[in-house]
C-alpha cells in the first residue's frame, strides 16, 4: 500500500427536477417521488492516505459544524467500523455548494468520502455495500454513492438510474436558510400528490409540468425564495430544489445560462452548471482504478 496515496474528487451537487410527496407513513417518514439530476459543479475533496491508526483529520473552510454532526466524519467512522480498517486519512474539503440549499452538499460529501476511502484503503466494498452504509447516514447519500442521475421513490431508498438530457442550469441561492425538518413537519405541507409512473414522467418535456410539493410552503415562509423563482420564470420553468432554498432554471446552452446569471448577479448569488448523468467523482475514480490496474 502506498503511504503517500492521494485522491482529489469533485463531490457533486444535485437538483430535484421535481419532488412529489405522496403520503406520510406511520413512522413519520414521507413517501415521495423525485428525479435527481447530478451536476458538474460541487465541492472539492482531497484525500491523503495515512498509515497511522488514529483516525481521520478533516480540514475545511466551513465553520460551526461540530464533528458529531459532520457527515464526512460520520462516514469515515462508519467505514472503519464496518471494515475493521486501521488506516487513517487527511481530508481537505473546499466548499462551493451553498449549505442548506437543497443541493445535497452534505450527503454528497459523505458519499464521496465512502467512495474515496474504499479506494485508498483498498477495502473492495461493492457499490451496493457502500450505498447500504450511506443510507445509514442520510436518505440522499445512496444516490451520490451510486453516482448516477436517478429516479427515487419510497422514502428515497428505491433508486433507478436515469439518462437525462444534459441541459445547462442557472442555480440561484436566496439569502435564507430552510429547515428541512420544519418543512416536512409543517401542517400546511401538501402530502397527497398521486403517484406517477417513471416512463410517462420522462417523455418529452413532461418534467416541466411536474412540481415541487415543498415549494409553495417554503416560499410562504421565505419570501426570498418566491422572489428568486419569479425572477427565473422570465426565462423558463423556474423551480426550487429539494426543501430549498436554492432555485434553478434550465437552458439549452452554456452561453444562454451564463448570460442569465450575469443578469441575476445584481440581485442574487448563484452559479452555472451542466447536468450530467455520471457523477464527476465516479469518472475520476474510474480513471484512478484503470491507472492502478494498468500499472500493477
Tab-separated table of C-alpha atoms in Angstrom:
chain	number	residue	atom	x	y	z
A	1	UNK	CA	0.000	0.000	0.000
A	2	UNK	CA	1.343	3.444	-0.959
A	3	UNK	CA	1.592	5.587	2.195
A	4	UNK	CA	1.607	8.738	0.078
A	5	UNK	CA	-1.502	7.895	-1.940
A	6	UNK	CA	-3.733	10.870	-2.630
A	7	UNK	CA	-7.001	11.318	-4.457
A	8	UNK	CA	-8.897	14.504	-5.351
A	9	UNK	CA	-12.575	14.218	-6.245
A	10	UNK	CA	-15.366	16.625	-7.155
A	11	UNK	CA	-18.239	15.996	-4.748
A	12	UNK	CA	-21.190	16.973	-6.957
A	13	UNK	CA	-24.330	18.945	-6.238
A	14	UNK	CA	-27.757	17.705	-7.309
A	15	UNK	CA	-31.087	19.171	-8.321
A	16	UNK	CA	-34.506	17.695	-7.653
A	17	UNK	CA	-36.153	18.268	-11.040
A	18	UNK	CA	-39.441	17.702	-9.233
A	19	UNK	CA	-40.456	16.482	-5.778
A	20	UNK	CA	-43.841	14.902	-5.108
A	21	UNK	CA	-44.901	13.884	-1.610
A	22	UNK	CA	-47.344	11.002	-1.852
A	23	UNK	CA	-48.166	10.454	1.807
A	24	UNK	CA	-46.912	10.198	5.360
A	25	UNK	CA	-46.135	6.847	6.942
A	26	UNK	CA	-46.974	5.786	10.473
A	27	UNK	CA	-43.301	6.154	11.434
A	28	UNK	CA	-43.362	9.819	10.396
A	29	UNK	CA	-41.315	9.410	7.204
A	30	UNK	CA	-42.750	10.639	3.921
A	31	UNK	CA	-43.387	8.658	0.758
A	32	UNK	CA	-42.074	10.632	-2.197
A	33	UNK	CA	-41.089	10.583	-5.846
A	34	UNK	CA	-38.305	12.657	-7.362
A	35	UNK	CA	-35.772	12.851	-10.181
A	36	UNK	CA	-32.190	13.595	-9.139
A	37	UNK	CA	-30.109	15.478	-11.694
A	38	UNK	CA	-26.387	15.414	-10.894
A	39	UNK	CA	-24.328	18.490	-11.788
A	40	UNK	CA	-20.744	19.049	-12.897
A	41	UNK	CA	-20.436	21.592	-10.066
A	42	UNK	CA	-19.552	20.717	-6.492
A	43	UNK	CA	-17.152	20.752	-3.564
A	44	UNK	CA	-13.538	19.716	-3.963
A	45	UNK	CA	-12.390	16.936	-1.637
A	46	UNK	CA	-8.748	15.876	-1.332
A	47	UNK	CA	-7.921	12.620	0.440
A	48	UNK	CA	-4.445	11.584	1.564
A	49	UNK	CA	-3.794	8.139	2.993
A	50	UNK	CA	-2.223	7.892	6.448
A	51	UNK	CA	-0.966	4.629	7.882
A	52	UNK	CA	-1.394	5.745	11.472
A	53	UNK	CA	-4.315	4.246	13.314
A	54	UNK	CA	-5.518	7.459	14.945
A	55	UNK	CA	-8.385	8.077	12.597
A	56	UNK	CA	-9.123	10.881	10.213
A	57	UNK	CA	-8.260	14.565	10.224
A	58	UNK	CA	-10.643	16.878	8.384
A	59	UNK	CA	-9.744	20.409	7.406
A	60	UNK	CA	-12.470	22.542	5.907
A	61	UNK	CA	-13.302	26.125	5.045
A	62	UNK	CA	-16.731	25.862	6.714
A	63	UNK	CA	-17.301	26.952	10.285
A	64	UNK	CA	-19.711	25.933	13.004
A	65	UNK	CA	-20.288	22.252	12.134
A	66	UNK	CA	-19.432	20.036	15.104
A	67	UNK	CA	-17.715	16.694	14.439
A	68	UNK	CA	-20.759	14.895	15.874
A	69	UNK	CA	-22.890	16.466	13.117
A	70	UNK	CA	-20.340	16.274	10.305
A	71	UNK	CA	-21.300	13.661	7.728
A	72	UNK	CA	-17.708	13.315	6.480
A	73	UNK	CA	-16.535	12.346	9.967
A	74	UNK	CA	-19.536	10.040	10.389
A	75	UNK	CA	-18.886	8.357	7.029
A	76	UNK	CA	-15.240	7.761	7.911
A	77	UNK	CA	-16.082	6.310	11.318
A	78	UNK	CA	-18.764	4.047	9.839
A	79	UNK	CA	-16.427	2.722	7.140
A	80	UNK	CA	-13.652	1.999	9.666
A	81	UNK	CA	-16.137	0.254	11.959
A	82	UNK	CA	-17.599	-1.919	9.199
A	83	UNK	CA	-14.260	-2.786	7.591
A	84	UNK	CA	-12.005	-3.059	10.616
A	85	UNK	CA	-9.513	-0.913	8.721
A	86	UNK	CA	-6.840	0.653	10.933
A	87	UNK	CA	-5.597	3.218	8.446
A	88	UNK	CA	-6.388	6.908	8.577
A	89	UNK	CA	-6.699	9.773	6.148
A	90	UNK	CA	-6.267	13.507	5.898
A	91	UNK	CA	-9.311	15.039	4.207
A	92	UNK	CA	-9.419	18.586	2.892
A	93	UNK	CA	-12.859	19.941	1.972
A	94	UNK	CA	-13.184	23.079	-0.132
A	95	UNK	CA	-16.833	24.119	-0.017
A	96	UNK	CA	-18.535	25.522	-3.095
A	97	UNK	CA	-22.053	24.098	-2.742
A	98	UNK	CA	-24.261	26.522	-0.751
A	99	UNK	CA	-25.100	24.989	2.628
A	100	UNK	CA	-28.726	24.328	3.491
A	101	UNK	CA	-29.819	24.984	-0.082
A	102	UNK	CA	-31.338	21.650	-1.096
A	103	UNK	CA	-28.375	20.786	-3.337
A	104	UNK	CA	-27.280	17.748	-1.320
A	105	UNK	CA	-23.852	19.034	-0.308
A	106	UNK	CA	-23.537	17.164	2.990
A	107	UNK	CA	-24.901	13.933	1.529
A	108	UNK	CA	-22.577	14.226	-1.461
A	109	UNK	CA	-19.564	14.812	0.809
A	110	UNK	CA	-20.439	11.701	2.837
A	111	UNK	CA	-20.824	9.574	-0.300
A	112	UNK	CA	-17.599	10.892	-1.809
A	113	UNK	CA	-15.807	10.029	1.438
A	114	UNK	CA	-17.095	6.447	1.333
A	115	UNK	CA	-16.040	6.064	-2.309
A	116	UNK	CA	-12.608	7.630	-1.875
A	117	UNK	CA	-11.619	5.769	1.290
A	118	UNK	CA	-12.906	2.481	-0.114
A	119	UNK	CA	-10.419	3.065	-2.944
A	120	UNK	CA	-7.463	4.359	-0.879
A	121	UNK	CA	-7.851	1.780	1.890
A	122	UNK	CA	-8.322	-0.993	-0.727
A	123	UNK	CA	-11.431	-2.296	1.048
A	124	UNK	CA	-13.131	-3.650	-2.092
A	125	UNK	CA	-16.653	-2.944	-0.834
A	126	UNK	CA	-19.149	-3.091	-3.706
A	127	UNK	CA	-21.253	-0.080	-4.668
A	128	UNK	CA	-24.298	-1.871	-3.209
A	129	UNK	CA	-22.488	-2.301	0.112
A	130	UNK	CA	-21.379	1.329	0.150
A	131	UNK	CA	-24.896	2.500	-0.723
A	132	UNK	CA	-26.268	0.455	2.181
A	133	UNK	CA	-23.789	2.144	4.516
A	134	UNK	CA	-24.670	5.508	3.009
A	135	UNK	CA	-28.357	5.002	3.771
A	136	UNK	CA	-27.453	4.975	7.468
A	137	UNK	CA	-26.067	8.485	7.092
A	138	UNK	CA	-28.930	10.078	5.172
A	139	UNK	CA	-31.679	9.413	2.645
A	140	UNK	CA	-29.858	11.117	-0.260
A	141	UNK	CA	-26.425	9.568	0.335
A	142	UNK	CA	-27.060	6.349	-1.691
A	143	UNK	CA	-27.838	8.367	-4.844
A	144	UNK	CA	-24.417	10.014	-4.652
A	145	UNK	CA	-22.741	6.692	-3.815
A	146	UNK	CA	-24.253	5.113	-6.924
A	147	UNK	CA	-23.150	8.166	-8.850
A	148	UNK	CA	-25.837	8.433	-11.485
A	149	UNK	CA	-28.787	10.716	-12.111
A	150	UNK	CA	-31.760	8.784	-10.851
A	151	UNK	CA	-35.432	8.376	-10.142
A	152	UNK	CA	-36.151	7.788	-6.462
A	153	UNK	CA	-39.274	6.856	-4.551
A	154	UNK	CA	-40.435	5.312	-1.302
A	155	UNK	CA	-38.568	7.265	1.363
A	156	UNK	CA	-35.793	7.720	-1.183
A	157	UNK	CA	-34.384	4.204	-0.935
A	158	UNK	CA	-35.870	2.886	-4.206
A	159	UNK	CA	-33.447	4.171	-6.846
A	160	UNK	CA	-33.438	3.646	-10.602
A	161	UNK	CA	-30.790	5.153	-12.870
A	162	UNK	CA	-31.944	7.722	-15.427
A	163	UNK	CA	-30.428	9.016	-18.640
A	164	UNK	CA	-31.448	12.671	-18.606
A	165	UNK	CA	-30.856	15.357	-21.248
A	166	UNK	CA	-27.682	17.239	-20.311
A	167	UNK	CA	-29.076	20.751	-20.070
A	168	UNK	CA	-27.345	23.762	-18.541
A	169	UNK	CA	-28.763	25.234	-15.341
A	170	UNK	CA	-28.664	28.591	-13.615
A	171	UNK	CA	-28.860	27.930	-9.878
A	172	UNK	CA	-29.707	30.824	-7.549
A	173	UNK	CA	-29.042	30.755	-3.813
A	174	UNK	CA	-31.508	33.053	-1.992
A	175	UNK	CA	-30.238	34.684	1.177
A	176	UNK	CA	-32.125	32.441	3.590
A	177	UNK	CA	-31.781	29.053	5.277
A	178	UNK	CA	-34.580	26.489	5.080
A	179	UNK	CA	-35.006	23.860	7.784
A	180	UNK	CA	-35.828	20.512	6.181
A	181	UNK	CA	-37.310	19.301	9.463
A	182	UNK	CA	-39.569	22.357	9.647
A	183	UNK	CA	-40.832	21.872	6.090
A	184	UNK	CA	-41.579	18.155	6.472
A	185	UNK	CA	-43.299	18.608	9.838
A	186	UNK	CA	-45.359	21.664	8.834
A	187	UNK	CA	-49.120	21.215	8.852
A	188	UNK	CA	-49.517	23.146	5.584
A	189	UNK	CA	-47.240	20.839	3.571
A	190	UNK	CA	-49.024	19.075	0.695
A	191	UNK	CA	-48.739	15.316	1.225
A	192	UNK	CA	-51.297	13.790	-1.143
A	193	UNK	CA	-49.879	14.095	-4.664
A	194	UNK	CA	-50.856	10.933	-6.613
A	195	UNK	CA	-48.021	8.634	-7.638
A	196	UNK	CA	-46.889	8.720	-11.247
A	197	UNK	CA	-45.113	6.176	-13.431
A	198	UNK	CA	-41.498	6.774	-14.338
A	199	UNK	CA	-41.745	6.308	-18.128
A	200	UNK	CA	-44.571	8.786	-18.851
A	201	UNK	CA	-42.988	11.330	-16.493
A	202	UNK	CA	-39.839	11.446	-18.632
A	203	UNK	CA	-41.431	11.679	-22.060
A	204	UNK	CA	-40.731	14.899	-23.936
A	205	UNK	CA	-40.774	17.847	-21.563
A	206	UNK	CA	-43.350	16.424	-19.166
A	207	UNK	CA	-40.931	17.089	-16.277
A	208	UNK	CA	-41.659	20.793	-16.785
A	209	UNK	CA	-45.291	20.156	-15.859
A	210	UNK	CA	-44.447	18.422	-12.604
A	211	UNK	CA	-43.802	20.365	-9.426
A	212	UNK	CA	-42.126	20.517	-6.035
A	213	UNK	CA	-44.590	19.996	-3.191
A	214	UNK	CA	-42.270	21.830	-0.791
A	215	UNK	CA	-42.014	24.942	-2.932
A	216	UNK	CA	-45.262	26.730	-2.047
A	217	UNK	CA	-44.726	26.340	1.696
A	218	UNK	CA	-41.032	27.254	1.578
A	219	UNK	CA	-41.899	30.341	-0.488
A	220	UNK	CA	-44.537	31.400	2.047
A	221	UNK	CA	-42.074	31.035	4.913
A	222	UNK	CA	-39.188	32.638	2.962
A	223	UNK	CA	-40.178	35.447	0.540
A	224	UNK	CA	-36.621	35.401	-0.860
A	225	UNK	CA	-37.401	32.029	-2.487
A	226	UNK	CA	-40.585	33.338	-4.073
A	227	UNK	CA	-38.673	36.329	-5.448
A	228	UNK	CA	-35.952	34.114	-6.942
A	229	UNK	CA	-38.433	31.755	-8.616
A	230	UNK	CA	-40.453	34.654	-10.028
A	231	UNK	CA	-37.296	36.175	-11.470
A	232	UNK	CA	-36.179	32.893	-13.068
A	233	UNK	CA	-39.615	32.335	-14.644
A	234	UNK	CA	-38.857	35.177	-17.062
A	235	UNK	CA	-36.556	32.715	-18.795
A	236	UNK	CA	-38.186	29.296	-18.380
A	237	UNK	CA	-39.625	26.849	-15.839
A	238	UNK	CA	-38.078	28.219	-12.622
A	239	UNK	CA	-38.324	25.843	-9.666
A	240	UNK	CA	-36.987	25.196	-6.166
A	241	UNK	CA	-34.843	22.135	-5.466
A	242	UNK	CA	-35.438	19.813	-2.515
A	243	UNK	CA	-36.792	21.622	0.535
A	244	UNK	CA	-34.963	24.758	-0.605
A	245	UNK	CA	-33.688	27.343	-0.603
A	246	UNK	CA	-31.874	27.112	-3.972
A	247	UNK	CA	-33.844	27.617	-7.176
A	248	UNK	CA	-32.984	26.763	-10.769
A	249	UNK	CA	-33.922	27.190	-14.404
A	250	UNK	CA	-32.888	25.071	-17.382
A	251	UNK	CA	-31.228	26.296	-20.599
A	252	UNK	CA	-30.182	24.633	-23.833
A	253	UNK	CA	-26.701	26.182	-23.958
A	254	UNK	CA	-23.963	27.376	-21.633
A	255	UNK	CA	-23.966	30.775	-23.326
A	256	UNK	CA	-27.662	31.322	-22.539
A	257	UNK	CA	-27.188	30.212	-18.930
A	258	UNK	CA	-24.181	32.487	-18.377
A	259	UNK	CA	-25.999	35.468	-19.867
A	260	UNK	CA	-28.891	34.958	-17.441
A	261	UNK	CA	-26.507	34.502	-14.496
A	262	UNK	CA	-24.827	37.796	-15.397
A	263	UNK	CA	-28.221	39.487	-15.265
A	264	UNK	CA	-29.004	37.814	-11.950
A	265	UNK	CA	-25.822	38.944	-10.209
A	266	UNK	CA	-27.173	42.401	-9.389
A	267	UNK	CA	-29.812	40.743	-7.171
A	268	UNK	CA	-28.818	37.143	-6.434
A	269	UNK	CA	-25.875	34.843	-5.760
A	270	UNK	CA	-25.650	31.783	-7.978
A	271	UNK	CA	-23.732	29.638	-10.419
A	272	UNK	CA	-23.999	27.875	-13.772
A	273	UNK	CA	-23.664	24.097	-14.031
A	274	UNK	CA	-24.245	21.375	-16.591
A	275	UNK	CA	-26.471	18.414	-15.828
A	276	UNK	CA	-24.574	15.118	-16.093
A	277	UNK	CA	-25.658	11.510	-15.840
A	278	UNK	CA	-22.443	10.078	-14.373
A	279	UNK	CA	-21.008	11.696	-11.253
A	280	UNK	CA	-17.666	13.506	-11.731
A	281	UNK	CA	-16.453	11.625	-8.637
A	282	UNK	CA	-17.152	8.294	-10.344
A	283	UNK	CA	-15.474	9.441	-13.561
A	284	UNK	CA	-12.295	10.292	-11.639
A	285	UNK	CA	-12.421	7.060	-9.615
A	286	UNK	CA	-12.810	5.029	-12.798
A	287	UNK	CA	-9.683	6.730	-14.173
A	288	UNK	CA	-7.739	6.095	-10.956
A	289	UNK	CA	-8.732	2.436	-10.857
A	290	UNK	CA	-7.885	1.982	-14.534
A	291	UNK	CA	-4.475	3.568	-13.956
A	292	UNK	CA	-3.824	1.337	-10.945
A	293	UNK	CA	-4.793	-1.773	-12.916
A	294	UNK	CA	-2.568	-0.867	-15.869
A	295	UNK	CA	0.445	-0.144	-13.638
A	296	UNK	CA	0.165	-3.015	-11.198
